[in-house]
Coordinates of C-alpha atoms and ligand atoms in Angstrom, one line a residue:
X9 CA 25.2 26.9 11.3
X10 CA 23.0 27.5 14.3
X11 CA 21.4 24.2 15.1
X12 CA 18.7 23.1 17.5
X13 CA 18.9 19.4 18.4
X14 CA 15.9 17.8 20.0
X15 CA 16.2 14.2 21.3
X16 CA 19.6 13.6 22.9
X17 CA 19.4 9.8 23.5
X18 CA 21.7 7.0 22.4
X19 CA 21.8 8.3 18.8
X20 CA 21.1 12.1 19.2
X21 CA 23.8 12.9 21.8
X22 CA 26.8 11.6 19.8
X23 CA 25.4 13.2 16.6
X24 CA 25.1 16.5 18.3
X25 CA 28.6 16.2 19.7
X26 CA 30.0 15.6 16.2
X27 CA 28.3 18.8 15.0
X28 CA 29.7 20.8 17.9
X29 CA 33.2 19.3 17.2
X30 CA 32.8 20.5 13.6
X31 CA 32.3 24.1 14.8
X32 CA 28.5 24.4 14.6
X33 CA 26.5 26.3 17.3
X34 CA 24.2 23.7 18.8
X35 CA 21.4 24.1 21.4
X36 CA 20.1 20.8 22.6
X37 CA 16.9 19.7 24.3
X38 CA 15.6 16.4 25.7
X39 CA 12.8 15.7 28.1
X40 CA 14.8 13.2 30.1
X41 CA 18.5 12.9 29.0
X42 CA 21.1 15.6 29.9
X43 CA 24.2 14.4 28.2
X44 CA 27.6 16.0 28.8
X45 CA 29.2 18.3 26.3
X46 CA 26.1 19.7 24.7
X47 CA 24.7 23.2 25.6
X48 CA 21.1 22.7 26.6
X49 CA 18.0 24.9 26.1
X50 CA 15.2 24.8 28.6
X51 CA 12.5 24.0 26.0
X52 CA 12.2 22.5 22.5
X53 CA 11.0 26.0 21.4
X54 CA 14.0 27.7 22.9
X55 CA 16.3 25.3 21.1
X56 CA 14.6 26.1 17.8
X57 CA 14.4 29.9 17.9
X58 CA 16.8 31.5 15.3
X59 CA 18.1 28.1 14.3
X60 CA 19.1 27.5 10.6
X61 CA 18.3 23.8 11.1
X62 CA 16.4 22.0 13.8
X63 CA 17.3 18.3 14.0
X64 CA 15.0 15.8 15.8
X65 CA 16.1 12.3 16.9
X66 CA 13.0 11.0 18.7
X67 CA 11.5 7.6 19.5
X68 CA 8.4 7.5 17.2
X69 CA 6.0 9.3 14.9
X70 CA 3.6 10.4 17.6
X71 CA 6.3 12.2 19.5
X72 CA 7.7 13.7 16.3
X73 CA 4.3 15.1 15.4
X74 CA 3.9 16.6 18.8
X75 CA 7.3 18.2 18.8
X76 CA 6.9 19.5 15.2
X77 CA 3.6 21.1 16.1
X78 CA 5.3 22.8 19.0
X79 CA 8.4 24.1 17.3
X80 CA 7.3 24.9 13.7
X81 CA 5.4 28.1 14.5
X82 CA 8.6 29.5 16.2
X83 CA 11.2 28.5 13.6
X84 CA 12.5 31.2 11.3
X85 CA 11.2 31.4 7.8
X86 CA 13.1 29.3 5.3
X87 CA 14.8 27.2 8.0
X88 CA 14.9 23.4 7.9
X89 CA 13.4 20.8 10.2
X90 CA 15.6 17.8 9.6
X91 CA 14.1 14.7 11.2
X92 CA 16.5 11.8 11.6
X93 CA 14.3 9.5 13.7
X94 CA 12.8 6.3 12.3
X95 CA 9.1 6.9 12.0
X96 CA 6.1 5.9 9.9
X97 CA 6.0 7.3 6.3
X98 CA 2.6 9.0 7.1
X99 CA 4.0 11.0 10.0
X100 CA 7.0 12.1 7.9
X101 CA 4.6 13.3 5.2
X102 CA 2.2 15.1 7.6
X103 CA 5.1 16.9 9.3
X104 CA 6.4 18.0 5.9
X105 CA 3.0 19.4 5.0
X106 CA 2.7 21.2 8.3
X107 CA 6.2 22.6 7.8
X108 CA 5.3 24.0 4.4
X109 CA 2.3 25.8 5.9
X110 CA 4.6 27.3 8.5
X111 CA 7.0 28.6 5.8
X112 CA 9.8 26.1 6.7
X113 CA 11.3 23.1 4.9
X114 CA 11.1 19.6 6.2
X115 CA 13.6 16.8 5.3
X116 CA 13.1 13.3 6.7
X117 CA 16.5 11.5 6.9
X118 CA 16.5 8.3 8.9
X119 CA 19.8 6.7 9.4
X120 CA 21.5 3.3 9.3
X121 CA 24.7 2.6 11.2
X122 CA 23.5 2.5 14.8
X123 CA 25.2 4.0 17.9
X124 CA 28.7 3.2 16.5
X125 CA 27.9 5.1 13.3
X126 CA 26.5 8.0 15.3
X127 CA 29.6 8.2 17.5
X128 CA 32.1 7.8 14.7
X129 CA 30.3 10.1 12.3
X130 CA 29.8 7.2 9.8
X131 CA 26.0 7.0 9.5
X132 CA 24.2 6.6 6.2
X133 CA 21.3 9.0 5.7
X134 CA 18.3 8.2 3.5
X135 CA 16.7 11.6 2.8
X136 CA 13.3 12.7 1.6
X137 CA 12.4 16.3 0.8
X138 CA 13.0 19.1 -1.7
X139 CA 16.3 19.7 -3.5
X140 CA 16.7 23.0 -1.6
X141 CA 16.2 21.3 1.7
X142 CA 18.6 18.5 0.9
X143 CA 21.2 21.1 -0.3
X144 CA 20.9 23.0 3.0
X145 CA 21.5 20.0 5.3
X146 CA 24.1 18.2 3.1
X147 CA 27.1 19.7 4.9
X148 CA 25.6 18.3 8.2
X149 CA 25.3 14.9 6.7
X150 CA 29.0 15.1 5.8
X151 CA 29.8 15.7 9.5
X152 CA 27.5 13.1 11.0
X153 CA 27.8 10.4 8.3
X154 CA 29.7 9.0 5.4
X155 CA 26.9 8.8 2.9
X156 CA 23.6 10.5 2.1
X157 CA 21.2 9.5 -0.6
X158 CA 18.4 11.8 -1.7
X159 CA 15.5 9.4 -2.3
X160 CA 12.9 11.9 -3.5
X161 CA 10.1 13.9 -1.9
X162 CA 9.1 14.0 1.7
X163 CA 8.6 10.6 3.3
X164 CA 10.8 8.8 0.8
X165 CA 13.7 8.7 3.3
X166 CA 11.5 6.7 5.7
X167 CA 10.2 4.6 2.8
X168 CA 13.8 3.6 1.8
X169 CA 14.7 2.9 5.4
X170 CA 11.8 0.5 6.0
X171 CA 12.3 -1.3 2.7
X172 CA 15.9 -1.8 3.4
X173 CA 15.2 -3.1 6.9
X174 CA 12.4 -5.4 5.7
X175 CA 15.0 -7.0 3.4
X176 CA 17.4 -7.2 6.4
X177 CA 14.9 -8.8 8.7
X178 CA 13.9 -11.4 6.1
X179 CA 17.5 -12.3 5.0
X180 CA 18.6 -12.6 8.7
X181 CA 15.9 -15.0 9.4
X182 CA 16.6 -17.0 6.2
X183 CA 20.3 -17.1 7.0
X184 CA 19.7 -18.3 10.6
X185 CA 17.2 -21.0 9.6
X186 CA 19.6 -22.2 6.9
X187 CA 22.4 -22.6 9.4
X188 CA 20.1 -24.6 11.6
X189 CA 19.1 -26.9 8.7
X190 CA 22.8 -27.2 7.8
X191 CA 23.6 -28.2 11.5
X192 CA 20.9 -30.9 11.4
X193 CA 22.1 -32.2 8.1
X194 CA 25.7 -32.5 9.4
X195 CA 27.1 -29.7 7.4
X196 CA 29.9 -27.8 9.1
X197 CA 29.1 -24.1 9.7
X198 CA 32.4 -22.9 8.3
X199 CA 31.9 -24.9 5.1
X200 CA 28.3 -23.5 4.9
X201 CA 29.7 -20.0 5.2
X202 CA 32.5 -20.6 2.7
X203 CA 30.0 -21.8 0.1
X204 CA 27.1 -19.4 0.7
X205 CA 29.2 -16.2 1.2
X206 CA 30.6 -16.8 -2.3
X207 CA 27.4 -18.2 -3.9
X208 CA 23.9 -17.0 -4.8
X209 CA 22.7 -17.2 -1.2
X210 CA 25.1 -14.4 -0.1
X211 CA 23.8 -11.3 1.7
X212 CA 24.9 -8.7 4.1
X213 CA 23.4 -10.9 6.9
X214 CA 25.7 -13.8 5.9
X215 CA 28.8 -12.0 4.7
X216 CA 29.1 -9.0 6.9
X217 CA 27.1 -9.9 10.0
X218 CA 27.2 -13.7 10.2
X219 CA 24.9 -14.9 12.9
X220 CA 27.1 -18.0 13.7
X221 CA 29.7 -17.3 16.3
X222 CA 33.4 -17.6 15.2
X223 CA 32.5 -17.6 11.5
X224 CA 33.1 -14.7 9.1
X225 CA 34.0 -11.1 10.2
X226 CA 33.5 -10.1 13.9
X227 CA 29.8 -9.6 14.6
X228 CA 27.5 -9.5 17.7
X229 CA 27.3 -13.4 17.5
X230 CA 31.0 -13.3 18.7
X231 CA 29.9 -11.3 21.7
X232 CA 27.1 -13.4 23.1
X233 CA 24.6 -11.6 20.8
X234 CA 24.9 -8.3 22.6
X235 CA 23.7 -5.6 20.2
X236 CA 24.6 -4.3 17.6
X237 CA 21.1 -3.9 16.4
X238 CA 18.6 -5.0 19.1
X239 CA 15.8 -7.3 18.1
X240 CA 13.3 -4.7 19.6
X241 CA 14.5 -2.1 17.1
X242 CA 14.2 -4.6 14.2
X243 CA 10.6 -5.3 15.3
X244 CA 9.9 -1.6 15.4
X245 CA 11.1 -1.2 11.7
X246 CA 9.2 -4.4 10.6
X247 CA 6.0 -3.0 12.2
X248 CA 6.5 0.3 10.3
X249 CA 7.0 -1.6 7.1
X250 CA 3.8 -3.5 7.6
X251 CA 2.0 -0.3 8.5
X252 CA 3.2 1.3 5.3
X253 CA 2.4 -1.9 3.3
X254 CA -1.2 -1.9 4.6
X255 CA -1.7 1.7 3.7
X256 CA -0.2 1.3 0.2
X257 CA -1.9 -2.1 -0.4
X258 CA 1.5 -3.8 -1.1
X259 CA 1.6 -7.6 -0.8
X260 CA 4.6 -8.3 1.5
X261 CA 4.2 -11.8 2.9
X262 CA 7.8 -12.4 3.8
X263 CA 7.9 -9.0 5.6
X264 CA 4.8 -10.0 7.5
X265 CA 6.3 -13.4 8.4
X266 CA 9.5 -11.7 9.6
X267 CA 7.5 -9.2 11.7
X268 CA 5.5 -12.0 13.3
X269 CA 8.7 -14.0 14.2
X270 CA 10.4 -11.0 15.7
X271 CA 7.2 -10.1 17.6
X272 CA 7.3 -13.6 19.1
X273 CA 11.0 -13.3 19.9
X274 CA 10.7 -9.9 21.5
X275 CA 7.2 -9.8 23.1
X276 CA 6.6 -13.5 24.0
X277 CA 10.1 -14.7 24.6
X278 CA 11.5 -11.5 26.1
X279 CA 14.6 -11.3 23.8
X280 CA 14.2 -7.7 22.7
X281 CA 17.5 -6.6 24.1
X282 CA 19.5 -9.4 22.3
X283 CA 21.0 -8.6 18.9
X284 CA 18.6 -9.4 16.0
X285 CA 21.0 -12.2 14.8
X286 CA 20.1 -14.2 18.0
X287 CA 17.4 -15.8 15.9
X288 CA 20.1 -18.4 15.2
X289 CA 20.3 -19.9 18.7
X290 CA 16.5 -19.5 18.9
X291 CA 15.9 -21.7 15.9
X292 CA 18.8 -24.1 17.0
X293 CA 17.0 -24.7 20.3
X294 CA 13.7 -25.7 18.6
X295 CA 12.4 -28.5 16.5
X296 CA 9.8 -28.0 13.7
X297 CA 6.8 -27.6 16.0
Ligands
LIG304 P1 16.6 6.9 22.6 O1 15.4 6.4 23.3 O2 18.0 6.6 23.2 O3 16.5 8.5 22.4 C1 15.3 9.2 22.2 C2 15.4 10.4 23.1 O4 14.2 11.2 22.8 C3 15.4 10.1 24.6 O5 16.5 10.7 25.2 C4 14.1 10.8 25.1 O6 14.2 11.3 26.4 C5 13.9 11.9 24.0 N1 12.5 12.4 24.0 C6 11.3 11.7 24.0 N2 10.3 12.5 23.9 C7 10.8 13.7 23.7 C8 10.2 15.0 23.6 N3 8.9 15.2 23.5 N4 11.1 16.1 23.5 C9 12.4 15.9 23.5 N5 13.0 14.7 23.7 C10 12.2 13.7 23.8 O7 16.6 6.3 21.1 P2 17.8 6.2 20.1 O8 18.4 4.9 20.1 O9 18.6 7.5 20.2 O10 16.9 6.3 18.7 C11 16.4 7.5 18.2 C12 15.8 7.2 16.9 O11 16.8 6.7 16.0 C13 14.6 6.2 16.9 O12 13.6 6.6 16.0 C14 15.3 4.9 16.4 O13 14.4 4.0 15.8 C15 16.3 5.5 15.4 N6 17.5 4.6 15.2 C16 18.1 4.1 16.3 C17 19.2 3.2 16.1 C18 20.0 2.6 17.2 O14 20.8 1.8 17.0 N7 19.7 3.0 18.4 C19 19.6 3.0 14.8 C20 19.0 3.6 13.7 C21 17.9 4.4 14.0

């Protein structure tokens, strides 16, 4: 396929390289980054002309909307704008409506799997959009990822992503605070892991990404909490979840509490570049007040 790829940062560059390695004809564009191994166009519009699919991998919804407004009028009729950024549901739905007016198809497909998944082609895609749009980009999901779930119409990919990451933020905090309570009650961390990982308190945060160093499978806690998944990115997703919850009048008190704790951790305590599981040493260094 002829593919335009806009946003060649930590995630976009390795995703674009995997598409090139699979034989696709890629033209990339980024306002700041000029990564090796990707043919570059001089503008976003140039990268989009004649493309069968234009992929965007951008920082936020505002930038996505601006780029979409710029490229949609120049994309060929029936082509697909595949946005893989994590943005607010509202922006994804607005971009999809604008795409329809321009005679093109929008698919929102945020990813999970991080930079490792982008590099190794093992991302999971959560897609929103029409059946036809999903079918067109499915072969690209196969190259860039290991799994793609079609979650429904436009915006539903973003909805799935923020619901998943709201659960992740909440369970990580619950797991970290339970370890600290266990410490203070004299319960060995390994014993705590052995019980919880095979009991009803188990979760991905405990079993696959244990925040306690030296316990469970290898995770960022074993590497001084270097990310992994940075706390600042978790805060971004928890903010998006609360934005969506407010708009939809959904009662999400635990999601709100997790957002507030990560906001404190990132904004007040300057720990945004630590892995999000570094909540464990944070709690361990504090008392109740
Ligand atoms: P990044 O900041 O490394 O990359 C974003 C790129 O977009 C940058 O290179 C920037 O120069 C470029 N850009 C900004 N404005 C632009 C414009 N108008 N036109 C063209 N390029 C522009 O971020 P990233 O880590 O690659 O993340 C990209 C998206 O993926 C974000 O929405 C993020 O939330 C999401 N995401 C990231 C991870 C991760 O682990 N990094 C995991 C899952 C999802």
